[in-house]
Coordinates of C-alpha atoms in Angstrom, one line a residue:
X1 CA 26.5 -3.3 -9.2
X2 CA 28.3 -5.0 -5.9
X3 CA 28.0 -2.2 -2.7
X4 CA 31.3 -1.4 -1.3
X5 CA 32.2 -3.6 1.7
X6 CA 31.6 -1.2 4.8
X7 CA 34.5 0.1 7.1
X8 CA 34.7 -2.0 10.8
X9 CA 33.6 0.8 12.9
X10 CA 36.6 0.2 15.9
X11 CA 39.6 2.2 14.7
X12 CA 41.8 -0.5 15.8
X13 CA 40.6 -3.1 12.9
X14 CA 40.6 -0.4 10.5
X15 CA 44.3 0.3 11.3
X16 CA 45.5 -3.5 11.5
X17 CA 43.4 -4.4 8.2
X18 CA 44.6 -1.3 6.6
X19 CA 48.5 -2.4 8.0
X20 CA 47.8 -5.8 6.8
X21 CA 47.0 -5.1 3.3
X22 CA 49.5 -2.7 2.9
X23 CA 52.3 -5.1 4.3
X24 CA 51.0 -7.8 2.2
X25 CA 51.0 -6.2 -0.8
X26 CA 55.0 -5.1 -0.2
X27 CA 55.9 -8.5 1.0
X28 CA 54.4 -9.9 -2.3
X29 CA 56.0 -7.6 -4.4
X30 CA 59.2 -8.6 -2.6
X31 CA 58.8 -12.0 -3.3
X32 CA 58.0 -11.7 -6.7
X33 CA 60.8 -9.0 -7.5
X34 CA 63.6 -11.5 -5.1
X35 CA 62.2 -14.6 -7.0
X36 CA 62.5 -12.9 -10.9
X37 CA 66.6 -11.9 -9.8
X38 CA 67.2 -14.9 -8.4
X39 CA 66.0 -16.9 -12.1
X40 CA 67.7 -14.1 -13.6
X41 CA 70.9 -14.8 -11.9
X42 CA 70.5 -18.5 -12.5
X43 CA 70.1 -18.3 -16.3
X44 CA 73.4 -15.7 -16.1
X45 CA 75.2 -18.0 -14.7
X46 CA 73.8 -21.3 -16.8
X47 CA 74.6 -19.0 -20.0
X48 CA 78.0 -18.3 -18.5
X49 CA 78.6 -21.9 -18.2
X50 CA 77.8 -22.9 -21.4
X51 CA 80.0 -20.3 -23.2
X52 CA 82.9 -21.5 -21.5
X53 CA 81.5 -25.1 -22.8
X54 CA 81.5 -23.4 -26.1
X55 CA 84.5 -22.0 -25.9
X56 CA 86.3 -25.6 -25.7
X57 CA 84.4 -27.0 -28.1
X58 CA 85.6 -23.9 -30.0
X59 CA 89.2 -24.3 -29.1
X60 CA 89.2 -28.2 -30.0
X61 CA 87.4 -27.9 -33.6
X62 CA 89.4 -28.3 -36.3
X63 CA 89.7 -29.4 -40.0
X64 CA 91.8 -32.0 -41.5
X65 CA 93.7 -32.0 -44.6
X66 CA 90.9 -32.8 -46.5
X67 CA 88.5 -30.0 -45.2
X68 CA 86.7 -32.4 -43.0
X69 CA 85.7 -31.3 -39.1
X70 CA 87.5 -33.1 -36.7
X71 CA 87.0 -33.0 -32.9
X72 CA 88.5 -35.3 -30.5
X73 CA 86.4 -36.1 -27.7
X74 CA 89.1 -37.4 -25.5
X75 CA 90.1 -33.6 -25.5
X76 CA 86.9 -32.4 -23.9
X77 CA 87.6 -32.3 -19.7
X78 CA 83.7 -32.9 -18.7
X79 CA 82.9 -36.8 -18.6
X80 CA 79.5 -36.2 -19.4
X81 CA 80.4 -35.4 -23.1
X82 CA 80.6 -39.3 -23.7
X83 CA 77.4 -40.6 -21.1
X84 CA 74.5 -41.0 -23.3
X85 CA 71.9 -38.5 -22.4
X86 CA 73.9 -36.8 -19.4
X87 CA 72.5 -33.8 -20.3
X88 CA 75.1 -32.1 -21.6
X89 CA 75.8 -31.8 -25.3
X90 CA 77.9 -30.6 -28.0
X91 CA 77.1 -30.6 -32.3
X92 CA 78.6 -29.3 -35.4
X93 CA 76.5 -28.6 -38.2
X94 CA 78.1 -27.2 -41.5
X95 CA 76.2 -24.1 -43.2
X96 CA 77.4 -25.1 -47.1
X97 CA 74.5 -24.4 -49.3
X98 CA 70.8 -23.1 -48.8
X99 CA 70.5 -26.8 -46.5
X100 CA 72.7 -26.8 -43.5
X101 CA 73.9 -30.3 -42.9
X102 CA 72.9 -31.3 -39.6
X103 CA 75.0 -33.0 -37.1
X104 CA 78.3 -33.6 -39.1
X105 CA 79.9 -33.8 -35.5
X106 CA 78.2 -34.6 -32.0
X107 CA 78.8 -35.9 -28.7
X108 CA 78.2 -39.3 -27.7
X109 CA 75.8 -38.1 -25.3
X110 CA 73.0 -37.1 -27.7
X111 CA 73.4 -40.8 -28.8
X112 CA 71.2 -40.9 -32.0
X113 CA 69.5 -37.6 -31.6
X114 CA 70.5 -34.5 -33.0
X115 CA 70.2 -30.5 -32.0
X116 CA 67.7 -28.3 -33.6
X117 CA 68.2 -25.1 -32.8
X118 CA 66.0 -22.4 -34.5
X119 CA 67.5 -20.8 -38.0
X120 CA 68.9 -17.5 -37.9
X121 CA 72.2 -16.1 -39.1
X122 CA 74.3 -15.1 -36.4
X123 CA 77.5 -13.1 -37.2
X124 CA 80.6 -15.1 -37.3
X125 CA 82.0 -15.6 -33.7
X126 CA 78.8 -14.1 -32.1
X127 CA 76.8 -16.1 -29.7
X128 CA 73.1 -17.0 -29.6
X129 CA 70.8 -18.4 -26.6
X130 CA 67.8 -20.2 -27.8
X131 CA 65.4 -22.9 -25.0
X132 CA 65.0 -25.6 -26.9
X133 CA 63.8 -29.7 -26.8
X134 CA 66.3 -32.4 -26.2
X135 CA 66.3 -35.9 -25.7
X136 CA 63.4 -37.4 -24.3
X137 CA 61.1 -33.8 -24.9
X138 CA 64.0 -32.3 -22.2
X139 CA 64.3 -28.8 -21.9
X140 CA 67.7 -27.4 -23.2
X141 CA 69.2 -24.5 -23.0
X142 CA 71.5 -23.9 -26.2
X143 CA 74.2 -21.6 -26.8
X144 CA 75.6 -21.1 -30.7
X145 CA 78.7 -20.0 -32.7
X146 CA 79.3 -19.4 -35.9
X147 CA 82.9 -20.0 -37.2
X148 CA 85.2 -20.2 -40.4
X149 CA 88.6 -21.6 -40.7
X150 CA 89.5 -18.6 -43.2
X151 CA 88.0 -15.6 -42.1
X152 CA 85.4 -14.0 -44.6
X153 CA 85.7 -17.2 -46.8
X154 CA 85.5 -21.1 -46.9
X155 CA 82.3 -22.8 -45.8
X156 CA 81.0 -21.6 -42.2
X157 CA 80.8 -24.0 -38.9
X158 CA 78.0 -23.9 -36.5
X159 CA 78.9 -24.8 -32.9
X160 CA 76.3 -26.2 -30.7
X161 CA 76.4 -26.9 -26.9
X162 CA 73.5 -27.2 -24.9
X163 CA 72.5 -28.3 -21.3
X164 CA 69.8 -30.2 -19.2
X165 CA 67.7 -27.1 -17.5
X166 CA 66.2 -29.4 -14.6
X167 CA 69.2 -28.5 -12.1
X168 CA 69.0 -25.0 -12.5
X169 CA 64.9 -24.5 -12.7
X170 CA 65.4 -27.2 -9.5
X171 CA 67.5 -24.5 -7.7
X172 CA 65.2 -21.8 -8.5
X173 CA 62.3 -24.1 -7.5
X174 CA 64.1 -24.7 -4.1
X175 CA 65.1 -20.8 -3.3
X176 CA 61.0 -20.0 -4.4
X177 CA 60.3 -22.4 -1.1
X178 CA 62.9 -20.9 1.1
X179 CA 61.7 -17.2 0.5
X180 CA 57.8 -17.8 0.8
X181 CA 58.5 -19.4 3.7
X182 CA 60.9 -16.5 5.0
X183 CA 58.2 -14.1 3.7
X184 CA 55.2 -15.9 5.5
X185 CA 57.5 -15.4 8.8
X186 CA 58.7 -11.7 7.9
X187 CA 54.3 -11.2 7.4
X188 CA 53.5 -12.5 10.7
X189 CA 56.1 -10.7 12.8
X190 CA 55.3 -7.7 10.7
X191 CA 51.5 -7.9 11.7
X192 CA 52.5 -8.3 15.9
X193 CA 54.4 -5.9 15.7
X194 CA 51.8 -3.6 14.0
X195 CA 49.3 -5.1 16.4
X196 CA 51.8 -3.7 19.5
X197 CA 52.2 -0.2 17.3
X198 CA 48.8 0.1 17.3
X199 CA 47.7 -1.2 20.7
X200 CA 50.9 1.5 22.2
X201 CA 49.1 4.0 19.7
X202 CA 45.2 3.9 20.9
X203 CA 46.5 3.6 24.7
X204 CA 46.1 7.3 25.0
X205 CA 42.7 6.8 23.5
X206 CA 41.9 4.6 26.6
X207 CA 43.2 6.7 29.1
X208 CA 41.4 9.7 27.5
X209 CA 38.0 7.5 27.9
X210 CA 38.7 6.8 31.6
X211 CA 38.9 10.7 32.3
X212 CA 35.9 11.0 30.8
X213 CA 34.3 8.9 32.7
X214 CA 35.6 10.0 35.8
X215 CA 34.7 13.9 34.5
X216 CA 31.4 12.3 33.7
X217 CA 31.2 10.6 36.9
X218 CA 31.9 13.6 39.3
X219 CA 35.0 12.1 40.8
X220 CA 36.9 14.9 39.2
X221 CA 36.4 18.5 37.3
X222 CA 38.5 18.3 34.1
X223 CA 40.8 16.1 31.8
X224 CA 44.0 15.3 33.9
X225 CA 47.2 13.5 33.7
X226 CA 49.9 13.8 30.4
X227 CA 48.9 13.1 26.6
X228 CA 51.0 12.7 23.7
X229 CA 51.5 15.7 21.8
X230 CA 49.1 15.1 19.1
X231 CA 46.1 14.3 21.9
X232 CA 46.9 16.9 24.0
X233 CA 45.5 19.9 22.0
X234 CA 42.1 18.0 22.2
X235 CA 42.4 17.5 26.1
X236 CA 43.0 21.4 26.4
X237 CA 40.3 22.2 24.2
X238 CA 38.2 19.6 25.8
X239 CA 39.1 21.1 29.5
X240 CA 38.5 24.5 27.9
X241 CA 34.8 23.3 26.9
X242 CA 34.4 22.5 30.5
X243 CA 35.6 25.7 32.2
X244 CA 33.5 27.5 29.7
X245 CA 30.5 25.4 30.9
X246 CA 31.8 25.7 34.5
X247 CA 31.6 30.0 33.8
X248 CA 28.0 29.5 32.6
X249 CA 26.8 27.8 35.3
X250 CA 28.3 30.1 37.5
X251 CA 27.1 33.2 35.7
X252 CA 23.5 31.4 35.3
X253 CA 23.5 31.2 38.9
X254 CA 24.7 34.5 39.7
X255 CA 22.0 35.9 37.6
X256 CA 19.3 34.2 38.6
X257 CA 20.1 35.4 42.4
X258 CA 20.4 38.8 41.1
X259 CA 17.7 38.5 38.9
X260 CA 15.5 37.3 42.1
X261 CA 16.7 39.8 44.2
X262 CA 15.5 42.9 42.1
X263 CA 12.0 41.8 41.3
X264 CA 11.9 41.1 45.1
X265 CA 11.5 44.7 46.5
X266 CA 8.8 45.5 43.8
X267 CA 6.7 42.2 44.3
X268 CA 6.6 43.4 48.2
X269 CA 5.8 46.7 47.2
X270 CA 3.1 45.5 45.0
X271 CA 1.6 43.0 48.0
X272 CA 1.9 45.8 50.7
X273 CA 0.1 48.2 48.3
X274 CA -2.9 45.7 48.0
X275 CA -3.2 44.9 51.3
X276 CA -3.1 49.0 52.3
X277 CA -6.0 48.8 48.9
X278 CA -7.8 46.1 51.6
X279 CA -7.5 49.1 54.3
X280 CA -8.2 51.9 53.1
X281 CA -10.5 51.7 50.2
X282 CA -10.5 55.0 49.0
X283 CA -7.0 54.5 47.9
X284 CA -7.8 51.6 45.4
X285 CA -8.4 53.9 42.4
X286 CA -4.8 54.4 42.5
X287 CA -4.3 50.7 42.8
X288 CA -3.8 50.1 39.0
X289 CA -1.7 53.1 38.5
X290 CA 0.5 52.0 41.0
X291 CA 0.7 47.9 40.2
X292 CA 1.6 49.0 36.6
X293 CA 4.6 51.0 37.7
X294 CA 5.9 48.1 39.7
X295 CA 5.3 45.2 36.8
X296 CA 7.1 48.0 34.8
X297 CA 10.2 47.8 36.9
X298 CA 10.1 44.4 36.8
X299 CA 9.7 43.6 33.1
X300 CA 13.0 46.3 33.0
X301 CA 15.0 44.1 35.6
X302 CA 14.1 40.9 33.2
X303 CA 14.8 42.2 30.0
X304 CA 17.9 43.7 31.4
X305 CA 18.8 40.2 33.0
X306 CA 18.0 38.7 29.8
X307 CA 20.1 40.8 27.6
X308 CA 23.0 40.0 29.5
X309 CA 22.7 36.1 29.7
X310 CA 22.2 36.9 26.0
X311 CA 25.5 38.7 25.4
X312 CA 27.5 35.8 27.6
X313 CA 26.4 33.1 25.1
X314 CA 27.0 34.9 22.2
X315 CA 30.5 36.1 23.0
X316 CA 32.8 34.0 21.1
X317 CA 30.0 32.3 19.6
X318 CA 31.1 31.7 16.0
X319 CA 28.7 32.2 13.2
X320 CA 26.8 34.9 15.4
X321 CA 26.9 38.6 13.4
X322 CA 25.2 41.8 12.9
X323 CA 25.9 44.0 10.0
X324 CA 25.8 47.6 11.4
X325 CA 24.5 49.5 8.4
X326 CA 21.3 48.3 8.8
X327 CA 20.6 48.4 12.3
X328 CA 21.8 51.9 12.6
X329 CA 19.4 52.8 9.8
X330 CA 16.5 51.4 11.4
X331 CA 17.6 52.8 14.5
X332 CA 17.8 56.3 12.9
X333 CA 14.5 56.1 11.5
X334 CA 12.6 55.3 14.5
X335 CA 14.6 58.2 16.5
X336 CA 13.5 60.4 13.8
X337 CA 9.8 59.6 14.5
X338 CA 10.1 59.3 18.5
X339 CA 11.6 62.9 18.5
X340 CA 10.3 64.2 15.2
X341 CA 8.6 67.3 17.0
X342 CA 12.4 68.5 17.5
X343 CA 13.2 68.3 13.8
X344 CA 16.8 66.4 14.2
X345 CA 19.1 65.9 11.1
X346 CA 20.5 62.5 11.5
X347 CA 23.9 61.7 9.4
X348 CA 25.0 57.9 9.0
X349 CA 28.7 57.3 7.9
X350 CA 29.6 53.8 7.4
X351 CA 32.2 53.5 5.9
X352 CA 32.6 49.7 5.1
X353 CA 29.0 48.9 4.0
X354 CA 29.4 44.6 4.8
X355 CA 31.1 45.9 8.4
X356 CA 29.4 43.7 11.0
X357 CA 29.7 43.0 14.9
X358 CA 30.2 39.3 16.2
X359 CA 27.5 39.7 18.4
X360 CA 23.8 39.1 18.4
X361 CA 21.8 42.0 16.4
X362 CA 19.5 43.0 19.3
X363 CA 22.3 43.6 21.4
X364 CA 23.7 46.2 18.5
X365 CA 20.2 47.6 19.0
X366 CA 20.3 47.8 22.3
X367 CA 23.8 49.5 22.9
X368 CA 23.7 51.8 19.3
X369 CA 19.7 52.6 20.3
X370 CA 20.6 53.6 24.0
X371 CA 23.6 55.7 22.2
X372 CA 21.2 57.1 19.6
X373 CA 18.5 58.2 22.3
X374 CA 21.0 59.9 24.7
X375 CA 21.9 61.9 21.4
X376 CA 18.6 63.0 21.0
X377 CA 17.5 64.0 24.2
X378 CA 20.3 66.7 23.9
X379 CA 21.0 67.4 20.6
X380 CA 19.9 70.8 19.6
X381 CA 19.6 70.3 15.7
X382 CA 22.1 67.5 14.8
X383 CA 23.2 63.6 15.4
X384 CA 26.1 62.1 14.0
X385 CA 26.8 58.4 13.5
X386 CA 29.5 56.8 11.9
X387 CA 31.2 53.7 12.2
X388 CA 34.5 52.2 11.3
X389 CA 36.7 49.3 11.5
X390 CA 39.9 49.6 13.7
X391 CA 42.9 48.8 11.6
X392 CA 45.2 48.7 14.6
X393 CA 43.6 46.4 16.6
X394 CA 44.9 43.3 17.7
X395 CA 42.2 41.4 17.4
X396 CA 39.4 42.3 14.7
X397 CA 37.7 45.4 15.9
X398 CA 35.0 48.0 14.7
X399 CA 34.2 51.8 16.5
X400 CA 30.9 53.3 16.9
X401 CA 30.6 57.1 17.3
X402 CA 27.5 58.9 18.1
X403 CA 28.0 62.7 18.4
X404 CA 24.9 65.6 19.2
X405 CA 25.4 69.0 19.3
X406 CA 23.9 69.7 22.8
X407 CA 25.3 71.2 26.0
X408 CA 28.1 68.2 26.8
X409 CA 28.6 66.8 29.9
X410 CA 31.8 67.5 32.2
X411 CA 35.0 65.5 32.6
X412 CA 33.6 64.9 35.9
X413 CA 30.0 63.4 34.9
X414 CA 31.3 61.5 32.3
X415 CA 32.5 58.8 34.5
X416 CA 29.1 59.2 36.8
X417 CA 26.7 58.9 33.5
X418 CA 27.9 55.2 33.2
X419 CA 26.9 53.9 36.6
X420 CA 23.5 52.7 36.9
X421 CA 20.5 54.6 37.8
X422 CA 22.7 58.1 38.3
X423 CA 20.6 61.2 35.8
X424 CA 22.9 64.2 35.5
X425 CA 19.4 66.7 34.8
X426 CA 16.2 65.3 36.3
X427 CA 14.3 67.2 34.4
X428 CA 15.1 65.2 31.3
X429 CA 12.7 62.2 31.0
X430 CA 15.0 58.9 31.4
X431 CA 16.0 56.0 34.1
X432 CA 19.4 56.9 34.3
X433 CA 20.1 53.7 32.8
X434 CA 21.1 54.1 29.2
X435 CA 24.7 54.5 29.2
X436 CA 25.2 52.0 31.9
X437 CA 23.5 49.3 29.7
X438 CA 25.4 50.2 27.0
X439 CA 28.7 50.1 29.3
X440 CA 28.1 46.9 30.6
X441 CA 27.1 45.3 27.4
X442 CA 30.1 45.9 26.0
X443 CA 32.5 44.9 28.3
X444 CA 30.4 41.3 28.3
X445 CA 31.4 41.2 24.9
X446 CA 34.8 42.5 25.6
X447 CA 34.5 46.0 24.1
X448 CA 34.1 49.5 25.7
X449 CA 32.8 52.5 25.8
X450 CA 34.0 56.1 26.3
X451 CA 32.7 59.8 26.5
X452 CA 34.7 62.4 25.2
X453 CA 33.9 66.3 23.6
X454 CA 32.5 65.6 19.8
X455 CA 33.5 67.9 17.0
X456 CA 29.9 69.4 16.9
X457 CA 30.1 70.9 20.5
X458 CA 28.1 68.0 22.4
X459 CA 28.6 64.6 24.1
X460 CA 30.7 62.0 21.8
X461 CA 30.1 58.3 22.5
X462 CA 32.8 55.9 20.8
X463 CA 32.0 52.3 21.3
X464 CA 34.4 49.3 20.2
X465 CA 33.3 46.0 19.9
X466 CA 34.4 42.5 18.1
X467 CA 34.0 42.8 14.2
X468 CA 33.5 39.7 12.0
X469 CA 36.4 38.6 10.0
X470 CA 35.3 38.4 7.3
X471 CA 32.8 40.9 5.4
X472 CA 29.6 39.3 3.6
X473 CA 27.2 41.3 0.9
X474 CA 25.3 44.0 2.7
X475 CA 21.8 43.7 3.0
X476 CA 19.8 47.0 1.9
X477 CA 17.4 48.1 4.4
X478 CA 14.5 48.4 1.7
X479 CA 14.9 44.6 0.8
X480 CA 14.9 44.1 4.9
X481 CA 11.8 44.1 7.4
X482 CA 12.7 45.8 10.4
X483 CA 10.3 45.4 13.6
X484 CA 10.2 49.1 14.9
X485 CA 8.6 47.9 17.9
X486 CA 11.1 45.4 18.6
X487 CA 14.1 48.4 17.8
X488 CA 12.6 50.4 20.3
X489 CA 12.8 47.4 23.1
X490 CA 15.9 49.5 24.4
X491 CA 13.4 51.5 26.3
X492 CA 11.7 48.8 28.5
X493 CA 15.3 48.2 29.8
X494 CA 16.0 49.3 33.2

């Protein structure tokens, strides 16, 4: 079997060779349909012609007083009639009997030749067309009559004139070589000018390249100067690409200075403590004590750093989701072991089992788990979690609630338990850091977080955040493996 030919690869040849063979095909179709009406015409016209011819010899036939056919030739206008083999010729045959008799009158043109039109019985006065052989093998075209002196009886005339084609096919011949030739021109200005269309076309496409290069090359930041309307949504999304990149570069940047400056102050604690160890010996029993405190603030400045650079790249990320059902199960059943000396009752309402957050799972662990923990440290006997889509959101949305039935917290300390570091009771265990993660988390991935008075007497947390469009088949968590240990990772955050 042959392989397909393969497509050029420039756009530009595909166009013109696609342009070509479309105009081609139209132009040839054009000739061929302009040709067949002008033959058409031509035979109308020849067929026209020869009825009138017809019509005269029609006119001049007569019978004598004997019965015999008589036609005068001197009555016929065209000279023709009488030049032997002119081309242009008349007969009379009588239809008496079951054997016509053939040429009882002619012109002196056929000279010793006769018509022989093919048999058939056309209606009296009705006129055939028949192509047939004439003198010398030429090609004739014949028209016939059939005629009676007294109508419906008396023997029947046939009337025969017929003509020399070669003029007429010569005329069509001739027109043939004037319209290929007009059609050959009408091709090739067809093609420049599709070669200009296309050239004007893929100019934008060249002047898109150059500010690429130029991007590329450092001599400017983004995609400038005007496009045509059907480019110009690629140059904005292009130039949105490369703010985007622009913002993480920045933000990388930013991070990694902040990120340097925090484990700063606990590396130079760390190196004044060992060189106070070198000092004073007896203090070097505490040594270890005290350098795993300080790698412990550092690991919690990392993963915090981390979890943010995380959240930046995912936001708007499509394709990124976490189904909340199951991460708040898993959550809940670790919380139920980590404070399972208090005896909590946890209670999950989801309502939409396949609701999921466009985001990355471990940062719905991180914000729902910090949410979760605060619960528990104040609950008294209850924690409520439920989660819902908001239906009159502008953009898709879902809301978290986490409600306990502890002590509540004040107008006033609601707005100082999301800054960093601040503990409203030091004499609950904690960094003071939970809600603040959870605060600005959120707002990375545009959502946010507030503390309000819960129906079961406590703190209630509502968190929104992005939802997923579209809702896919919830996993259940017995069909999932769940790392507990890497759940729990919200408490090595700072």
């Amino acid at each position: 079997m042959a392989l397909p030919l393969p497509l050029p690869r420039s756009l530009r040849w595909r166009l013109l060779v696609a342009t070509f063979v479309a105009t081609a095909v139209a132009v040839l179709l054009a000739g061929w349909l302009l040709s067949g009406l002008f033959r058409e015409h031509v035979t109308r016209q020849f067929v026209a012609t020869l009825t009138t011819e017809l019509d005269q010899v029609t006119a001049r036939f007569e019978l004598d007083a004997n019965g015999r056919p008589l036609l005068d030739p001197a009555r016929l206008s065209d000279p023709r009639w009488t030049r032997p083999y002119s081309g242009l010729y008349w007969q009379i045959d009588e239809m008496a009997g079951a054997a016509p008799r053939r040429g009882v009158l002619r012109s002196r043109s056929l000279w010793d030749t006769e018509l022989r039109a093919p048999t058939d019985a056309p209606a009296d006065g009705e006129v055939h067309v028949h192509e047939v052989a004439g003198p010398g093998g030429a090609e004739l075209l014949l028209v016939e009559r059939t005629v009676r002196m007294a109508p419906g009886r008396g023997a029947a005339w046939r009337l025969l004139v017929a003509a020399d084609r070669r003029d007429s096919a010569a005329a069509v011949a001739e027109f043939n070589r004037l319209l290929a030739g007009s059609l050959a021109v009408l091709l090739g200005l067809l093609m420049v000018a599709a070669t200009a269309q296309v050239a004007m076309g893929l100019a934008p496409l060249k002047a898109l390249r150059r500010g690429l290069n130029a991007v590329r090359e450092g001599r400017q930041q983004f995609l400038e100067g005007e496009f045509p309307q059907e480019v110009q949504p690629l140059v904005d999304d292009f130039n949105g690409v490369l703010q985007r990149n622009t913002e993480i570069v920045v933000r990388a940047r930013t991070q990694a200075g902040n990120l340097a400056h925090a484990i700063k102050t606990p590396l130079a604690v760390m190196a004044q403590g060992a060189i106070s160890a070198q000092q004073h010996p007896e203090t070097l029993v505490a040594l270890p004590a005290f350098v795993t405190d300080q790698v412990e603030v550092v690991r919690r400045h990392v993963n915090w750093h981390l979890a943010r650079s995380r959240a930046a790249a995912a936001q708007g990320m499509p394709g990124v989701r976490a189904e909340v059902a199951p991460v708040a199960q898993a959550l809940v059943r670790v919380m139920s072991r980590v404070h399972a000396e208090r005896g909590l009752q946890f209670d999950i309402a989801v309502v939409e089992p396949g609701l999921a957050f466009a985001g990355e799972e471990q940062d719905l662990q991180e914000m729902l788990g910090n949410l979760i923990d605060n619960a528990c440290k104040w609950a008294r006997s209850a924690v409520h979690i439920a989660a819902s889509r908001v239906p009159e959101a502008a953009t898709p949305q879902l809301r978290l609630v986490v409600e306990d039935d502890g002590p509540g917290i004040t107008v006033e300390q609601r707005k100082q338990a999301l800054s960093r570091g601040v503990r409203l009771d030091e004499a609950t265990p904690g960094s003071g850091l939970g809600l603040a993660i959870v605060h600005e988390l959120a707002e990375l991935y545009g959502g946010h977080v507030t503390l309000g008075s819960g129906r079961l007497g406590g703190l209630k947390a509502e968190l929104l955040l992005p939802r997923t469009r579209s809702a896919m088949p919830s996993t259940t968590v017995a069909n999932r493996l769940v790392d507990d240990v890497a759940v729990t990772n919200y408490h090595a955050q700072p």
